[in-house]
XYZ file of C-alpha atoms in Angstrom:
360
model
C -75.306 -39.009 79.025
C -72.555 -40.260 81.338
C -69.869 -38.882 79.024
C -71.624 -35.524 78.932
C -71.744 -35.416 82.740
C -68.073 -36.363 82.930
C -67.106 -33.571 80.531
C -69.245 -31.099 82.513
C -67.516 -32.054 85.741
C -64.097 -31.798 84.118
C -64.883 -28.280 82.927
C -66.172 -27.164 86.361
C -63.748 -24.708 88.016
C -64.375 -26.337 91.404
C -63.563 -29.908 90.352
C -59.770 -29.714 90.589
C -59.638 -27.734 93.872
C -62.075 -30.142 95.517
C -60.142 -33.135 94.213
C -56.852 -31.736 95.544
C -58.314 -31.007 98.989
C -59.877 -34.469 99.061
C -56.493 -35.952 98.220
C -54.893 -33.993 101.068
C -57.614 -35.242 103.408
C -56.968 -38.848 102.399
C -53.236 -38.468 102.981
C -53.889 -36.646 106.262
C -56.132 -39.457 107.476
C -53.630 -42.125 106.409
C -50.508 -40.575 107.936
C -51.920 -39.866 111.375
C -51.482 -36.961 113.789
C -47.698 -36.873 113.669
C -47.742 -35.015 110.333
C -48.937 -31.449 109.913
C -50.845 -31.177 106.615
C -53.426 -28.634 107.776
C -51.925 -25.645 105.857
C -51.923 -27.651 102.623
C -55.718 -27.255 102.360
C -54.993 -23.704 101.192
C -54.213 -25.250 97.791
C -57.974 -25.453 97.159
C -58.759 -21.719 96.925
C -55.404 -21.064 95.253
C -56.232 -23.474 92.423
C -59.792 -22.151 92.149
C -58.452 -18.684 91.289
C -57.125 -19.980 87.954
C -60.559 -20.575 86.427
C -63.292 -19.894 88.954
C -65.245 -16.845 90.024
C -64.822 -14.932 93.267
C -67.703 -16.946 94.735
C -66.024 -20.195 93.758
C -62.762 -19.128 95.408
C -64.551 -18.134 98.606
C -66.468 -21.406 98.619
C -63.241 -23.371 98.236
C -61.749 -21.309 101.064
C -64.692 -22.207 103.275
C -64.298 -25.900 102.425
C -60.585 -25.659 103.259
C -61.383 -24.094 106.659
C -63.928 -26.816 107.444
C -61.488 -29.570 106.518
C -58.722 -27.932 108.558
C -60.955 -27.734 111.655
C -62.248 -31.260 111.135
C -58.832 -32.876 110.895
C -57.442 -30.719 113.715
C -60.232 -32.048 115.924
C -59.658 -35.594 114.683
C -55.921 -35.329 115.513
C -56.720 -33.823 118.914
C -55.033 -30.528 117.956
C -58.100 -28.316 118.074
C -57.111 -24.884 119.335
C -53.396 -25.525 119.172
C -50.931 -23.137 117.541
C -50.563 -25.432 114.521
C -54.275 -25.195 113.808
C -54.287 -21.433 114.224
C -51.327 -21.012 111.879
C -52.995 -23.298 109.315
C -56.258 -21.326 109.492
C -54.384 -18.067 109.117
C -52.582 -19.424 106.053
C -55.848 -20.568 104.496
C -57.499 -17.190 105.104
C -54.578 -15.239 103.661
C -54.322 -17.508 100.597
C -58.084 -17.238 100.051
C -57.994 -13.425 100.217
C -55.047 -13.327 97.799
C -56.882 -15.723 95.478
C -60.016 -13.535 95.605
C -57.956 -10.505 94.572
C -56.245 -12.453 91.751
C -59.598 -13.781 90.533
C -61.162 -10.330 90.487
C -58.233 -8.964 88.449
C -58.324 -11.940 86.065
C -62.063 -11.640 85.460
C -61.728 -7.921 84.781
C -58.974 -8.573 82.250
C -61.010 -11.350 80.630
C -64.003 -9.031 80.194
C -61.798 -6.427 78.531
C -60.308 -9.076 76.265
C -63.754 -10.296 75.240
C -64.790 -6.729 74.393
C -61.634 -6.192 72.316
C -62.141 -9.503 70.506
C -65.750 -8.629 69.702
C -64.700 -5.262 68.278
C -61.923 -6.912 66.251
C -64.309 -9.560 64.929
C -66.822 -6.919 63.890
C -64.142 -4.901 62.097
C -62.858 -8.013 60.342
C -66.384 -8.903 59.206
C -66.893 -5.385 57.830
C -63.517 -5.094 56.117
C -63.253 -8.659 54.830
C -66.802 -9.612 53.915
C -67.350 -13.060 52.361
C -67.237 -13.234 48.580
C -70.538 -14.398 47.008
C -70.465 -17.788 45.246
C -71.513 -16.289 41.902
C -71.312 -12.838 40.326
C -72.357 -12.130 36.766
C -70.619 -14.535 34.392
C -68.490 -16.351 36.963
C -68.710 -18.783 39.847
C -66.323 -18.022 42.686
C -64.616 -20.050 45.375
C -62.663 -18.285 48.105
C -60.354 -19.478 50.865
C -58.340 -17.549 53.435
C -55.868 -18.738 56.072
C -54.208 -16.352 58.490
C -50.850 -17.300 59.954
C -51.628 -15.208 63.042
C -53.393 -16.886 65.931
C -54.713 -13.553 67.151
C -56.690 -12.631 64.022
C -58.681 -14.368 61.332
C -57.209 -12.141 58.648
C -53.834 -10.629 57.870
C -52.137 -8.755 55.080
C -53.523 -10.879 52.231
C -56.863 -9.855 50.761
C -59.352 -10.432 48.003
C -62.588 -8.888 46.799
C -65.066 -9.365 43.958
C -67.892 -7.104 42.825
C -70.356 -6.840 39.947
C -70.010 -4.031 37.418
C -71.973 -3.093 34.283
C -69.216 -4.799 32.272
C -69.244 -8.078 34.216
C -67.229 -8.675 37.372
C -64.113 -7.100 38.839
C -61.700 -8.857 41.165
C -58.841 -7.918 43.440
C -56.239 -10.211 44.992
C -53.385 -8.565 46.867
C -50.680 -9.115 49.457
C -49.336 -6.426 51.787
C -45.604 -6.685 52.401
C -44.717 -7.657 55.965
C -46.686 -9.053 58.874
C -48.529 -7.799 61.925
C -51.468 -5.519 62.595
C -50.016 -2.745 60.418
C -50.491 -4.969 57.384
C -54.185 -5.330 58.234
C -54.516 -1.538 58.302
C -52.848 -1.212 54.900
C -55.006 -4.036 53.549
C -58.106 -2.144 54.699
C -56.926 0.957 52.798
C -56.479 -1.091 49.613
C -59.867 -2.778 50.000
C -61.713 0.471 50.591
C -60.049 2.122 47.598
C -61.001 -0.809 45.367
C -64.582 -0.855 46.630
C -64.945 2.853 45.926
C -63.254 2.888 42.528
C -64.126 -0.551 41.162
C -67.777 0.060 40.226
C -67.368 3.604 38.883
C -64.108 3.760 36.866
C -63.956 2.377 33.353
C -60.345 1.186 33.152
C -58.471 -1.086 35.518
C -55.506 1.256 35.246
C -57.631 4.017 36.760
C -58.649 1.709 39.607
C -54.978 0.947 40.164
C -54.195 4.655 40.241
C -56.911 5.177 42.880
C -55.307 2.469 45.034
C -51.909 4.140 44.638
C -53.387 7.474 45.707
C -55.081 5.936 48.747
C -51.855 4.289 49.870
C -49.990 7.564 49.472
C -52.546 9.537 51.481
C -53.554 7.088 54.216
C -50.407 5.107 55.033
C -46.867 5.942 56.085
C -45.441 4.645 52.806
C -43.344 1.994 54.535
C -45.123 -0.977 52.973
C -45.791 -1.932 49.368
C -48.589 -4.124 48.058
C -48.418 -6.693 45.291
C -51.735 -7.314 43.629
C -53.811 -8.227 40.605
C -56.853 -6.375 39.336
C -59.019 -8.416 36.974
C -62.126 -7.846 34.901
C -64.224 -10.544 33.235
C -66.937 -9.539 30.797
C -70.123 -11.571 30.106
C -68.529 -12.717 26.833
C -65.379 -14.013 28.545
C -62.995 -11.145 27.827
C -60.412 -11.191 30.603
C -58.304 -8.155 31.449
C -55.582 -8.418 34.085
C -53.501 -5.687 35.663
C -50.622 -7.346 37.521
C -48.664 -5.214 39.978
C -45.762 -7.446 40.989
C -47.993 -10.361 42.046
C -47.674 -14.122 41.334
C -49.240 -14.896 37.968
C -52.670 -16.574 38.127
C -53.041 -20.149 36.925
C -55.373 -20.737 33.963
C -57.042 -24.144 33.638
C -58.907 -24.453 30.336
C -61.838 -26.737 29.699
C -59.619 -28.613 27.236
C -57.138 -29.541 29.979
C -54.434 -26.994 29.203
C -52.581 -25.408 32.138
C -50.884 -22.039 31.798
C -49.720 -19.142 33.958
C -51.114 -15.819 32.760
C -47.921 -13.768 32.873
C -47.669 -10.075 32.051
C -45.690 -9.053 28.999
C -44.678 -5.763 30.624
C -43.956 -6.161 34.344
C -45.250 -3.410 36.625
C -44.078 -2.470 40.119
C -46.212 -3.231 43.185
C -48.622 -0.635 44.504
C -46.709 1.873 46.561
C -43.492 1.554 44.537
C -44.541 3.229 41.292
C -42.736 6.485 42.079
C -39.571 4.663 43.113
C -39.654 2.613 39.916
C -39.780 5.822 37.873
C -42.890 4.771 35.945
C -46.303 6.427 35.891
C -47.651 4.303 33.056
C -50.580 2.507 34.634
C -50.996 0.369 31.496
C -47.856 -1.589 32.348
C -48.753 -5.091 33.452
C -52.075 -5.263 31.545
C -52.793 -8.652 29.940
C -55.803 -9.754 27.902
C -57.169 -13.249 27.357
C -60.430 -14.832 26.241
C -62.137 -17.305 28.566
C -64.491 -20.039 27.449
C -67.271 -21.679 29.470
C -65.707 -24.119 31.909
C -62.316 -22.360 32.086
C -61.015 -21.788 35.597
C -58.572 -19.222 36.899
C -56.730 -19.508 40.225
C -55.633 -16.283 41.924
C -53.384 -16.744 44.931
C -50.857 -15.025 47.163
C -47.339 -16.152 47.937
C -48.566 -18.005 51.009
C -49.347 -20.749 48.492
C -46.463 -20.487 46.047
C -43.857 -20.084 48.809
C -45.139 -22.839 51.090
C -42.212 -25.199 51.752
C -41.859 -28.847 52.614
C -39.434 -30.266 55.157
C -36.566 -30.031 52.675
C -37.198 -26.389 51.827
C -38.803 -26.979 48.412
C -41.547 -24.606 47.287
C -45.027 -25.908 46.608
C -45.252 -26.561 42.837
C -48.476 -24.730 42.000
C -48.685 -25.688 38.344
C -47.772 -29.329 38.944
C -49.782 -30.173 42.066
C -52.596 -27.634 42.192
C -53.877 -27.953 38.628
C -55.196 -31.558 38.870
C -57.041 -30.705 42.093
C -58.937 -27.722 40.708
C -60.662 -29.131 37.650
C -63.581 -30.941 39.304
C -66.298 -30.133 41.777
C -67.445 -26.677 42.770
C -64.836 -23.932 43.197
C -65.105 -24.181 46.988
C -64.691 -27.964 46.918
C -61.665 -27.638 44.650
C -60.020 -25.132 46.993
C -60.678 -27.418 49.966
C -58.775 -30.200 48.174
C -55.953 -27.769 47.443
C -55.705 -26.735 51.097
C -55.521 -30.376 52.139
C -52.760 -31.056 49.641
C -50.723 -28.037 50.760
C -51.003 -29.136 54.395
C -49.801 -32.613 53.442
C -46.932 -31.113 51.419
C -45.635 -28.839 54.188
C -46.462 -31.051 57.155
C -46.573 -27.963 59.403
C -49.031 -25.138 60.179
C -48.814 -22.188 57.752
C -46.215 -19.532 58.550
C -47.653 -16.966 56.127
C -51.113 -15.678 55.249
C -52.667 -17.262 52.200
C -55.585 -16.021 50.076
C -57.093 -18.026 47.214
C -59.756 -17.200 44.640
C -60.889 -19.768 42.092
C -62.937 -18.331 39.236
C -64.973 -20.412 36.778
C -66.326 -18.681 33.702
C -69.879 -19.830 32.998
C -71.172 -17.126 30.602
C -74.289 -16.704 32.720
C -74.526 -16.076 36.457
C -75.722 -18.966 38.613
C -79.066 -18.430 40.332
């Protein structure tokens, strides 16, 4: 209870101004009438403007006036020019602090409104992935390198289809809010095309079309489209993205590379290829097999000596036990220990476990 009260007092916007004015009063009483500390009481309302409300600032101004009058009387200077100058300084500082507080509070209210809108948009665009869809269990993890947003240019999505489950993991080139806008275009195109088109190549073509129509064409997107059937048939369409890591139930570790490399989304025309079948890979999954999809925020994470994080060597042993979410939490901890610094790039992870039947 005492600790709670202490924390409450420390958070109060009037605590520091009152403490400062009390300190001035103690010094004023100790030094005697030969010193002129009366104007220093104006520090109270000035400090209150940093965190307090207009009422708090005015209250601190009133306290400063009372202390100024009290110590002027105590020093037998009541009514003198020094006291009048000190009172004038306190009044002017208080009025300036009231104006600054009003402007700050107005800006804070606008910022809160903007943050609420941004949070709502992020929740709509980047909805959480369910823990199980059709034949797979899913773990997801996202870290944004930006302090201003929870999401960036990396993205993932998973949805059920009549043929099992379809997945998207992608990374928009560059950083900043423009990457979020491009990521939203890719997500919306996948959500529209994923459930209704039969072939992954057609879904990829829909994403290409959306990027061409709704963006300025200045950014490309690496990505992987995947489909997993109830019988474990895996189809991957890799568009210039890091190859996913396959962890079999027998302990084998392998990167699922594409035989025919394909350009990232947004660069197909420049690459001179319209063959959407480029980059398609097929595998068969067995119950217990796991597949890690990731963006280059993982594979390009560096330690203090500039070495890249060895995904196959370090990640594989961490992902074979526990639930997919628990496994990804261990991986995040290991990456943080490897780099020793906060992430400087967005990072999206999806860990898929094939289970033949969906978990209830």
